[in-house]
Coordinates of C-alpha atoms in Angstrom, one line a residue:
X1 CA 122.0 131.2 85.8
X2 CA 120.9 127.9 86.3
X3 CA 118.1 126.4 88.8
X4 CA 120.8 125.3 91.3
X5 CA 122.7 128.5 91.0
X6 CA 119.6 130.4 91.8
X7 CA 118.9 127.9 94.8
X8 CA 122.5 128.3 96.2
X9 CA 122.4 132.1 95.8
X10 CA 118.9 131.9 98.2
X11 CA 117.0 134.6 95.9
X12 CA 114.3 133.3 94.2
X13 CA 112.0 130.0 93.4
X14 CA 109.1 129.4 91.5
X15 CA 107.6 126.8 94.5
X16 CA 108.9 126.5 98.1
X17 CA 108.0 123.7 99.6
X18 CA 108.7 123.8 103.9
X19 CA 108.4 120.0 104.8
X20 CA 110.1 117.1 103.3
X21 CA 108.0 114.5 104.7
X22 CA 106.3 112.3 101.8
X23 CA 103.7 115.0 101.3
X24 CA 106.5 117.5 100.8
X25 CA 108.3 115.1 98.3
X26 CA 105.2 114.1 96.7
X27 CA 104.5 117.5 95.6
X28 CA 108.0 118.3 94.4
X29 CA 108.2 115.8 92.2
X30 CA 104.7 116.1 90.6
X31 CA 105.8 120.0 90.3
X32 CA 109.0 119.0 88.4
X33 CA 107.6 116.8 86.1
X34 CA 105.9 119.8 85.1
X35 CA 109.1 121.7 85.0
X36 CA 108.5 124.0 88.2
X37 CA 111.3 125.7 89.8
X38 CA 110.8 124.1 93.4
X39 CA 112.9 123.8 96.3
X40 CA 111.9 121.5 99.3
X41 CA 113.3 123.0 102.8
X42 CA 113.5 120.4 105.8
X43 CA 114.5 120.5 109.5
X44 CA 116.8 117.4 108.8
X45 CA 119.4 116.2 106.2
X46 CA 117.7 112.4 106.6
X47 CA 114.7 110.3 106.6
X48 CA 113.5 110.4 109.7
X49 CA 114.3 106.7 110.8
X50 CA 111.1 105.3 112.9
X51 CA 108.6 104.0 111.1
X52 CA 104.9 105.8 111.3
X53 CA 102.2 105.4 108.3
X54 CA 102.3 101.9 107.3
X55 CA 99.0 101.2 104.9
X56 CA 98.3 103.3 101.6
X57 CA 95.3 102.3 98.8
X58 CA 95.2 102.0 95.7
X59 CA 94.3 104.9 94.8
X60 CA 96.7 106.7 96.4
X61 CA 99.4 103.8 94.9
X62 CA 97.9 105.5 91.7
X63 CA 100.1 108.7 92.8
X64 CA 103.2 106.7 93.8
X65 CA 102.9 105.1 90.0
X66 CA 103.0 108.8 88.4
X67 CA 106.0 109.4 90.3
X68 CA 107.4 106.5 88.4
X69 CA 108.1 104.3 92.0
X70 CA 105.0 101.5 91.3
X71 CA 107.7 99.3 90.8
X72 CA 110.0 100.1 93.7
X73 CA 107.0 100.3 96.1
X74 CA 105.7 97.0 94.9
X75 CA 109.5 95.2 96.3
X76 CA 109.2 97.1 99.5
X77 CA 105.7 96.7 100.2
X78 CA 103.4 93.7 100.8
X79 CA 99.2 93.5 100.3
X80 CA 96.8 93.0 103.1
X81 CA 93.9 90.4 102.6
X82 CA 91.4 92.6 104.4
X83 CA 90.3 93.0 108.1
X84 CA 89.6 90.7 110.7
X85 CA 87.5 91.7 113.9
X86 CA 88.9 89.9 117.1
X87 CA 87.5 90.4 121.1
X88 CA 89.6 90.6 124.2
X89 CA 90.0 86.6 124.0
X90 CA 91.1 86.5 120.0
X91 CA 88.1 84.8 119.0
X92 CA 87.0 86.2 115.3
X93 CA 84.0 88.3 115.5
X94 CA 83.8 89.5 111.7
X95 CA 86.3 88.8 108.7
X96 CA 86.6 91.2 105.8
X97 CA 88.5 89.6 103.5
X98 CA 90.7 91.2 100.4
X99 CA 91.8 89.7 97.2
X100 CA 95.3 90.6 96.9
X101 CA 94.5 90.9 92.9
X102 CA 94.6 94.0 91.4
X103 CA 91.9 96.2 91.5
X104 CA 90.1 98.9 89.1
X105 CA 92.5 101.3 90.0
X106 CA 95.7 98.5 89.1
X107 CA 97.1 97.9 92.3
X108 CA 96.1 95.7 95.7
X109 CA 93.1 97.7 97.6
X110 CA 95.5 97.7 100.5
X111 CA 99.4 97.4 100.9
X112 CA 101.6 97.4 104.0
X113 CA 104.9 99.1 104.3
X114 CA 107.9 100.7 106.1
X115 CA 107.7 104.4 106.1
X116 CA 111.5 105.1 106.0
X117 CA 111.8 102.9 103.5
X118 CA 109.3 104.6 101.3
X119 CA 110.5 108.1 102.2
X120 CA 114.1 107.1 100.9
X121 CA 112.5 105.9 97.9
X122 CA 110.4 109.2 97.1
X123 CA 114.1 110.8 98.0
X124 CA 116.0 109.4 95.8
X125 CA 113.2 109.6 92.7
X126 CA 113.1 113.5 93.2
X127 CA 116.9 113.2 93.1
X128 CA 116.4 112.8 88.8
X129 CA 114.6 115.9 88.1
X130 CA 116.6 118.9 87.5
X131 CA 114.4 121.5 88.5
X132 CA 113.9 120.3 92.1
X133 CA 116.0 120.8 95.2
X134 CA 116.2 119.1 98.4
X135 CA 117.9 121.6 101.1
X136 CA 118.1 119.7 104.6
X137 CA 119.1 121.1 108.0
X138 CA 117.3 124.2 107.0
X139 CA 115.0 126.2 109.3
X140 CA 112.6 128.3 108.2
X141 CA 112.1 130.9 110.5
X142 CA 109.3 133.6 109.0
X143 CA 107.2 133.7 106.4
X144 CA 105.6 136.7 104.9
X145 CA 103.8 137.5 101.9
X146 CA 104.8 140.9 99.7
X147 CA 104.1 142.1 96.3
X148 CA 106.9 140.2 94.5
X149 CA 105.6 136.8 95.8
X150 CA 106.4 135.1 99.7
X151 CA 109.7 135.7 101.5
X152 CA 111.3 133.3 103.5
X153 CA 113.8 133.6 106.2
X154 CA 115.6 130.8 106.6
X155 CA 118.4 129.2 109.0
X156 CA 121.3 127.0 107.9
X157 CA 121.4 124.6 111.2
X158 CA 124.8 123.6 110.7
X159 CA 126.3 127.1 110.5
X160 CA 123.7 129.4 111.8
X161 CA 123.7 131.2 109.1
X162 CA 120.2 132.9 108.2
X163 CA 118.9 133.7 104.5
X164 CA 115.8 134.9 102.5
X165 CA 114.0 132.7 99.8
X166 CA 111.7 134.5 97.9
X167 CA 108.7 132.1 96.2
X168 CA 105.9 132.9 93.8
X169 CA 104.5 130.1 96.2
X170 CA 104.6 128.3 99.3
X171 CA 103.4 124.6 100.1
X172 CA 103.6 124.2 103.8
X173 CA 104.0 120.6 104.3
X174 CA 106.1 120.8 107.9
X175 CA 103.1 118.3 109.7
X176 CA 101.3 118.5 112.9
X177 CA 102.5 121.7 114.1
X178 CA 102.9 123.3 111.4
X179 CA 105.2 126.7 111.3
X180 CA 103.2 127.7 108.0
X181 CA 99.9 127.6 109.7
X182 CA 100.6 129.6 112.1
X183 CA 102.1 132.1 109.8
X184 CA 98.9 132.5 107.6
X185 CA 96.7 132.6 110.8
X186 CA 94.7 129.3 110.2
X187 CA 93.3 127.5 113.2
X188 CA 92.8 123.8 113.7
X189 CA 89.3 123.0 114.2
X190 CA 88.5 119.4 116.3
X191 CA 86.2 116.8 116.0
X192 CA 86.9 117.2 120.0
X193 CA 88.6 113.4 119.7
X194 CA 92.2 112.7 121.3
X195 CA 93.4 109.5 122.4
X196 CA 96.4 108.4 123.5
X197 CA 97.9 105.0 122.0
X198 CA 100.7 102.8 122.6
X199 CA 103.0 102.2 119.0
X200 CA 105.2 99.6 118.8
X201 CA 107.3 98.1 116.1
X202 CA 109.1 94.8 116.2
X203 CA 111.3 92.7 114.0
X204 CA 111.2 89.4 114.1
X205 CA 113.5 86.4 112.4
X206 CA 110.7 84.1 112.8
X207 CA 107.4 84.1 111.0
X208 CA 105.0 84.8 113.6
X209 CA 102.0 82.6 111.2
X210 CA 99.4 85.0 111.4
X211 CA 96.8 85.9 109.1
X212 CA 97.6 88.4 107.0
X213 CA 95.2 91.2 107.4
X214 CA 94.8 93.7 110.0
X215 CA 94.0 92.1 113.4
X216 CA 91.3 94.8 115.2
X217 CA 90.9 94.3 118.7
X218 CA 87.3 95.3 119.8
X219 CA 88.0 96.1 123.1
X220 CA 86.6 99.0 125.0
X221 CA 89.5 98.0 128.3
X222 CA 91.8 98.1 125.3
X223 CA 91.5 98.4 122.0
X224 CA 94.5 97.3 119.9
X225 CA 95.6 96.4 116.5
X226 CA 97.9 94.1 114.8
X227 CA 99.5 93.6 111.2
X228 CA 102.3 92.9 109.9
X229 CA 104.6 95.4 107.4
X230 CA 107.0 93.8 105.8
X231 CA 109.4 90.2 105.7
X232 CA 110.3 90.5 108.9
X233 CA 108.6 93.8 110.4
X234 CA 105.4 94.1 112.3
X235 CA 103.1 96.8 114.0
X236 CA 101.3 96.5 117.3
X237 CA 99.3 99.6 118.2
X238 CA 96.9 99.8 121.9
X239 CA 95.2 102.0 123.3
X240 CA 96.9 103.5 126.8
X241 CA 94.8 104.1 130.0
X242 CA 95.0 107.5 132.0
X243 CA 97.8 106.4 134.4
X244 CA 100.4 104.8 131.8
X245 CA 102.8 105.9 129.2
X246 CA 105.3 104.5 126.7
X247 CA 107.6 104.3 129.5
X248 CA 106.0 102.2 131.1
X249 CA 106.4 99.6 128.6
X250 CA 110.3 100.1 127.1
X251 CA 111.6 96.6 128.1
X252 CA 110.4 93.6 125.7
X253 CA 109.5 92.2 129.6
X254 CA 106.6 94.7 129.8
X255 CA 105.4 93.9 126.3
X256 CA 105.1 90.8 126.4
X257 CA 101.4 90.5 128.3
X258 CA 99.9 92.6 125.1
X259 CA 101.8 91.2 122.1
X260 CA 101.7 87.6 123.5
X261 CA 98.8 86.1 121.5
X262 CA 100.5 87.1 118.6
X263 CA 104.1 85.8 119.6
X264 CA 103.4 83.0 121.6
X265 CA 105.7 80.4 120.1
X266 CA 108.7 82.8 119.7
X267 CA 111.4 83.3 121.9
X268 CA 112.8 86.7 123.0
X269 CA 115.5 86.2 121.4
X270 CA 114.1 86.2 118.2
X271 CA 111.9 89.6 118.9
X272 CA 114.2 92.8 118.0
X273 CA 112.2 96.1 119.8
X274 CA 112.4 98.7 117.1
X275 CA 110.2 101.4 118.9
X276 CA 108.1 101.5 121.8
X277 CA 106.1 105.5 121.2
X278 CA 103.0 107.3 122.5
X279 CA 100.9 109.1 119.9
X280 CA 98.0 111.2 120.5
X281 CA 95.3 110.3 117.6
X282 CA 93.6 113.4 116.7
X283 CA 91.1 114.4 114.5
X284 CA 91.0 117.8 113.4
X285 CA 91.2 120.5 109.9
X286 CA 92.3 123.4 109.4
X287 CA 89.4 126.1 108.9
X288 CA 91.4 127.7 105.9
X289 CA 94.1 125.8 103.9
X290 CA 95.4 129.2 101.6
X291 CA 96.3 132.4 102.3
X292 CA 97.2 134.4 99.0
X293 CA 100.5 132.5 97.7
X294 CA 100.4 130.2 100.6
X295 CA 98.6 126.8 101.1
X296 CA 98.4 124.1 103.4
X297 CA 99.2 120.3 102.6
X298 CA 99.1 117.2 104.5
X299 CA 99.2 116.9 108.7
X300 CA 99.2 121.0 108.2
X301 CA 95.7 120.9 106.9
X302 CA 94.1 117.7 108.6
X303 CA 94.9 115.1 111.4
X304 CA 92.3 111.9 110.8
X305 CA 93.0 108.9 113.5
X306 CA 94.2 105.9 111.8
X307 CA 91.4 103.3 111.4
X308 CA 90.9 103.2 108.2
X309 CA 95.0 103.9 107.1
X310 CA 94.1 107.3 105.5
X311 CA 97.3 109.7 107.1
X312 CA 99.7 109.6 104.7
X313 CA 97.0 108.7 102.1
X314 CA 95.6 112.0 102.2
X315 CA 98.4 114.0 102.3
X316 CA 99.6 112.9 98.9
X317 CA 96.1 113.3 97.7
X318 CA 96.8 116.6 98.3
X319 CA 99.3 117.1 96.3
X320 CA 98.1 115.0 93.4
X321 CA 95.3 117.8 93.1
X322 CA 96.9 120.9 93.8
X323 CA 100.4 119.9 91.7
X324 CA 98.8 120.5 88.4
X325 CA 97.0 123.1 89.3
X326 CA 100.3 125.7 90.2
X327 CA 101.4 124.2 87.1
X328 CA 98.7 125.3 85.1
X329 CA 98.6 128.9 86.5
X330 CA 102.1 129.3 86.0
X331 CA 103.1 128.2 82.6
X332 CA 99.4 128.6 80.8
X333 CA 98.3 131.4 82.7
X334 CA 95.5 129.9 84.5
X335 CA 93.5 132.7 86.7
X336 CA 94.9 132.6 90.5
X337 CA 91.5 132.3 91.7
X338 CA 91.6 128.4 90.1
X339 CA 93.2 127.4 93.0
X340 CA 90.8 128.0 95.1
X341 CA 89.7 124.5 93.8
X342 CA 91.8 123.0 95.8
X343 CA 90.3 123.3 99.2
X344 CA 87.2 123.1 97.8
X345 CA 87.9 119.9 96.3
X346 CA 90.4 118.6 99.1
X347 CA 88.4 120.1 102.6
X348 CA 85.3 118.1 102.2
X349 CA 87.0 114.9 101.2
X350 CA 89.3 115.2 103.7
X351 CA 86.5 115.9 106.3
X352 CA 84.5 112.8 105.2
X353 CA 87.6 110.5 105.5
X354 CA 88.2 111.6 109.2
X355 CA 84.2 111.1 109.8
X356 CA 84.4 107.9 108.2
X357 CA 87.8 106.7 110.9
X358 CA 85.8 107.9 113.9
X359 CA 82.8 106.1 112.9
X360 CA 84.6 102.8 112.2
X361 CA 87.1 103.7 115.4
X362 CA 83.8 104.1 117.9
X363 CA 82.3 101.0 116.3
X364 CA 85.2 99.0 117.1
X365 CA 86.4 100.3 120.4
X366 CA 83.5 102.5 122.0
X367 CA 80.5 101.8 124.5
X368 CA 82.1 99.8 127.8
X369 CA 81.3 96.5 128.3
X370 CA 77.7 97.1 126.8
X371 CA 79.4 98.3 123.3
X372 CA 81.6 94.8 123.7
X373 CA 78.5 92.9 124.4
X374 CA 76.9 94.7 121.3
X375 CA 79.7 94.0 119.1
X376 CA 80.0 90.3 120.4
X377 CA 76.4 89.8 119.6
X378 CA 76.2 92.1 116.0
X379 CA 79.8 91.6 114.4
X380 CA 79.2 87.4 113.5
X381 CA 76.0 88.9 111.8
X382 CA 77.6 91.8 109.3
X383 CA 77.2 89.3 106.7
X384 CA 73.5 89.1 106.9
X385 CA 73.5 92.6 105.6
X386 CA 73.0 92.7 101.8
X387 CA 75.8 94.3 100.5
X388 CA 77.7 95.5 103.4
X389 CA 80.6 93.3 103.4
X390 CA 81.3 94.6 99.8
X391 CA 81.0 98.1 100.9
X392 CA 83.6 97.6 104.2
X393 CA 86.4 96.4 101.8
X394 CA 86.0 98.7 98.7
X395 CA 88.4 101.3 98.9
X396 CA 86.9 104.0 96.8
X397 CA 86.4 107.0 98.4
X398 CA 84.1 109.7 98.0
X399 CA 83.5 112.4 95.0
X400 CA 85.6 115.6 95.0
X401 CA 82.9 118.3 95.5
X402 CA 81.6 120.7 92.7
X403 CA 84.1 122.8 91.3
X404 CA 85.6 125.2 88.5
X405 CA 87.5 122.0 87.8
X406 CA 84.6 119.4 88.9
X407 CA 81.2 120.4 86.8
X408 CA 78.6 118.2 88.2
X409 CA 75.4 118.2 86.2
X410 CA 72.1 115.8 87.3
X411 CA 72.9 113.7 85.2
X412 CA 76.4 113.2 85.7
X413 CA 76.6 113.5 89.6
X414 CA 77.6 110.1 89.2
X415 CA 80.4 109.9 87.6
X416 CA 81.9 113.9 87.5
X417 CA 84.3 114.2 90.6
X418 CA 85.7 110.4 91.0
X419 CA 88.3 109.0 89.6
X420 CA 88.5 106.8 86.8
X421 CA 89.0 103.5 86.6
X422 CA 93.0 102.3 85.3
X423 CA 92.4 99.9 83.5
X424 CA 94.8 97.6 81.5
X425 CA 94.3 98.2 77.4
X426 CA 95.2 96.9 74.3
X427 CA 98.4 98.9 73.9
X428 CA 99.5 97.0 77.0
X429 CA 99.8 99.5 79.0
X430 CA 97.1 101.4 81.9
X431 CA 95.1 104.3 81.2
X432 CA 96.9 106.3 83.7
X433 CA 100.6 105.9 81.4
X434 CA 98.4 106.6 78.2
X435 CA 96.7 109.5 79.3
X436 CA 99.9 111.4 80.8
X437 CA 100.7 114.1 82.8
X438 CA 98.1 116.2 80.7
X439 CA 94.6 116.2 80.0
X440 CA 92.9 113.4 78.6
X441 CA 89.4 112.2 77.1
X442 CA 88.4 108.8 76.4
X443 CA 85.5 108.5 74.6
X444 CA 82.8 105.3 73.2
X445 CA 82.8 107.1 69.6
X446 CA 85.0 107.9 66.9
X447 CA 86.5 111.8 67.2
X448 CA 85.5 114.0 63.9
X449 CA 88.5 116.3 62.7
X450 CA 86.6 119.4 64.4
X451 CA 86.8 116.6 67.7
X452 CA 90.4 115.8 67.1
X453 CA 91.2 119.1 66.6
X454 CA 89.4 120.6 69.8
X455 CA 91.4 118.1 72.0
X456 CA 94.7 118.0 70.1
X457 CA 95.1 122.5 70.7
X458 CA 94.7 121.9 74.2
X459 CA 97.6 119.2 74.6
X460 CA 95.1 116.8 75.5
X461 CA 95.2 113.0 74.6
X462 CA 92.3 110.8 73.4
X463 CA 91.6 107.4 74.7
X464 CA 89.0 104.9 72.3
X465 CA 87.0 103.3 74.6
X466 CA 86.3 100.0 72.7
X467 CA 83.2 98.0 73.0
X468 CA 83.2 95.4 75.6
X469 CA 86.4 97.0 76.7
X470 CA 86.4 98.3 80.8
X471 CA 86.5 101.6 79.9
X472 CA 83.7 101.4 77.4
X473 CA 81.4 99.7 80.3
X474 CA 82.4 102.2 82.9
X475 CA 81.3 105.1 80.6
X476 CA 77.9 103.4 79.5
X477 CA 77.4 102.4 83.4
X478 CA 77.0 106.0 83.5
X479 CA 75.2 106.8 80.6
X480 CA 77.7 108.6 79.1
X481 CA 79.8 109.1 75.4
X482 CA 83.1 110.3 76.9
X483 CA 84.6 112.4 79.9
X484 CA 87.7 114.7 80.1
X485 CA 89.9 113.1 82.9
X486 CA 92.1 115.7 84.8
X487 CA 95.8 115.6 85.4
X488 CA 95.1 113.3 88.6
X489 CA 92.9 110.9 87.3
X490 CA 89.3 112.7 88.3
X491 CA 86.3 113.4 85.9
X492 CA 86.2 117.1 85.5
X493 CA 83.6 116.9 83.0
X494 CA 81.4 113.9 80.9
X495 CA 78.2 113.9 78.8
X496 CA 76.8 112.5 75.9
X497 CA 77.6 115.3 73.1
X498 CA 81.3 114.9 72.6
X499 CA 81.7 117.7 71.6
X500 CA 81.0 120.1 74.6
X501 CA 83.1 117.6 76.2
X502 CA 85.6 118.0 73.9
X503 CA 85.5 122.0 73.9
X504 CA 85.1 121.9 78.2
X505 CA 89.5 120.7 78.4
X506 CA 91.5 123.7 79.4
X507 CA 94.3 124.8 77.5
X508 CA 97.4 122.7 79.5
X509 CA 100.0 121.8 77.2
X510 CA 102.4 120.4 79.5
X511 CA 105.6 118.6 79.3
X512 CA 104.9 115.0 77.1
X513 CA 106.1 111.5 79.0
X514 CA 109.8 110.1 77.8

């Protein structure tokens, strides 16, 4: 019986995956590489059309290249050259500038885009691995675990027809109000923040000749934001008072007083409204993101507000770390208990990200006209700061926490946890393509046959740092011989003996690259 057979006949499936949002898609196609059974369930047969996330990093443009879309992202995307601080009257308070160069990681530290357009994308890449599904129009309707794995009962919305799926997993990736949380019992917990906002999306023939950054409006009457997302495509966002609604501003007519130091010079007729919405920005995480064969992913697990552009971000963060993982445990036998990495790894990052967008998000827009007269008088200064300004627009983000799959010593606290860096070596090609889908170690010194050996049982490949190379400095930075990097790019282990670090990669002989 083949995998689609077994998906038609609605009986079993390695993975299940409720949610085919770009989290949900994400994970598929990181499970199939590894040659999981998976099937993604979705409430609709389509992209849903009106754009949302519209900023991802480079590291997270990391996980978009090991889905093999770098390319295809790069054409529908465009970088930002940083952030620039504005008051109510437009004058510039604090610039933040970006080079649009490439950074350690390979790609621009941030890049704009049109979620549909990525979402297609992602869509139509899981479309060329055989062992993944997309089923649209499906409901799920229950979930419950039993002793042969999770059962699903499921609703065909064309037909009505119901059905039951049974998984050695579930991923629930379903968002915001997600079906699978409730089903596993696991409560949001809030950073008691909720604020309403005005979204709005316009295309425009005409070049609107802005900078082209992100415009922050520091402006406790009302905040707003500006950038633009594409050719012809650009994003206002503002903050809404108690008494108004989206409503209240359908008609370009009522726009027009907020986006008008923007568009100035350009004629209705060359503004096309794509979406006027209200969104609540919430911060909040779930206080449990597994129950037994079910987990958690994406808006399901964490809601952060979008000032620093970490949404979507960290929903395919959490795939990129938990992929492997299943993957591991079900084809090498990896204890279940391993996975339990996963929230410990994911949780605290994600709960320092969302402190990190309310910090930034009060800054900007908090305090009445005190906090404007406070940011009026402190912003044009931020450069005074030693090494501040180079701190606002790096876009590494914190360590994963100690682990099974993150050992943290004294001495490498430094180093264990983060990602590497990508960078371009002499085979022409990034450490990311080099290393695989596997295990990897890159190392200062030349590998004995007991070394080679070690790293070679475990399907592992070996990077030689050279001297003088990136990779050699990065590892002497840190006082260190070589490192085992994980599936997704983190440190799991480095040291100077090569080889306990050799001997410290888990047996995870996975599937080589074409």
């Amino acid at each position: 019986m083949t995998v689609a057979d077994r998906h038609r006949g609605g009986d079993r499936v390695a993975v299940a995956i409720v949610g085919g949002g770009p989290t949900g898609i994400t994970a598929a196609t990181l499970l199939a590489q590894y040659g999981v059974d998976t099937l993604v369930l979705d409430r609709w047969p389509q992209v849903y059309p009106q754009p949302r996330a519209v900023h991802l990093d480079d590291e997270v443009c990391r996980i978009l290249a090991r889905l093999g879309v770098a390319d295809a992202f790069a054409a529908i995307s465009r970088p930002a050259k940083g952030l620039r601080l504005i008051d109510r009257q437009q004058r510039v308070l604090a610039e933040f500038s970006r080079d649009t160069a490439l950074t350690r990681n390979g790609f621009p530290a941030a890049n704009m885009f049109d979620q549909p357009e990525l979402e297609k994308l992602l869509r139509r890449n899981l479309a060329r691995f055989p062992t993944a599904r997309f089923r649209g129009d499906t409901e799920v309707l229950a979930i419950a675990e039993a002793a042969d794995g999770v059962h699903l009962r499921i609703r065909d919305r064309t037909s009505g027809e119901t059905s039951r799926i049974t998984a050695d997993y579930v991923l629930g990736c379903d968002g915001a109000n997600s079906m699978v949380r409730a089903a596993i019992g696991a409560r949001m917990r809030s950073w008691r923040f909720d604020q309403r906002w005005l979204v709005i999306d316009v295309g425009c023939s005409a070049d609107l000749d802005q900078w082209e950054g992100v415009h922050q409006v520091c402006d406790s009457r009302r905040a707003g934001t500006y950038m633009r997302i594409g050719q012809s495509r650009y994003r206002w966002e503002f903050a809404l008072a108690e008494h108004e609604s989206a409503a209240d501003f359908a008609e370009l007519s009522a726009l027009r007083p907020l986006i008008a130091p923007w568009t100035r010079e350009v004629a209705d007729t060359d503004l096309q409204l794509l979406r006027v919405a209200e969104y609540t920005f919430r911060a909040q995480i779930a206080d449990r993101w597994r129950s037994g064969r079910v987990f958690l992913l994406g808006d399901a697990a964490h809601l952060t507000p979008p000032f620093i552009g970490q949404g979507m971000g960290a929903g395919l963060r959490d795939a990129m770390n938990l992929a492997w993982k299943i993957a591991g445990h079900l084809h090498r036998g990896w204890p279940s208990n391993l996975l339990d990495s996963y929230q410990t790894e994911r949780a605290r990052h994600a709960r320092q990200m969302i402190s990190l967008a309310l910090t930034v998000g009060h800054a900007m827009t908090a305090g009445g006209e005190l906090g404007s007269a406070l940011r009026r008088l402190t912003l044009p200064r931020v450069h005074l700061v030693p090494g501040l300004r180079t701190r606002i627009t790096d876009s590494q983000t914190p360590p994963l926490r100690s682990s099974p799959m993150v050992r943290r010593t004294a001495n490498t606290r430094r180093i264990a946890g983060r990602l590497c860096p990508n960078p371009l070596l002499e085979t022409g090609r990034r450490l990311d393509e080099e290393l695989g889908r596997g295990f990897g170690v890159v190392t200062t010194q030349g590998l004995t046959p007991d070394q080679r050996g070690l790293i070679d049982s475990r399907g592992a490949r070996t990077v030689f740092a050279a001297p003088g190379t990136e990779l050699a400095r990065w590892l002497t930075q840190h006082r260190v011989s070589a490192a085992v990097i994980r599936p997704d790019g983190t440190v799991m282990v480095a040291g100077r003996d090569v080889t306990a670090v050799c001997r410290a990669v888990p047996l995870f002989l996975c599937p080589r690259e074409p």
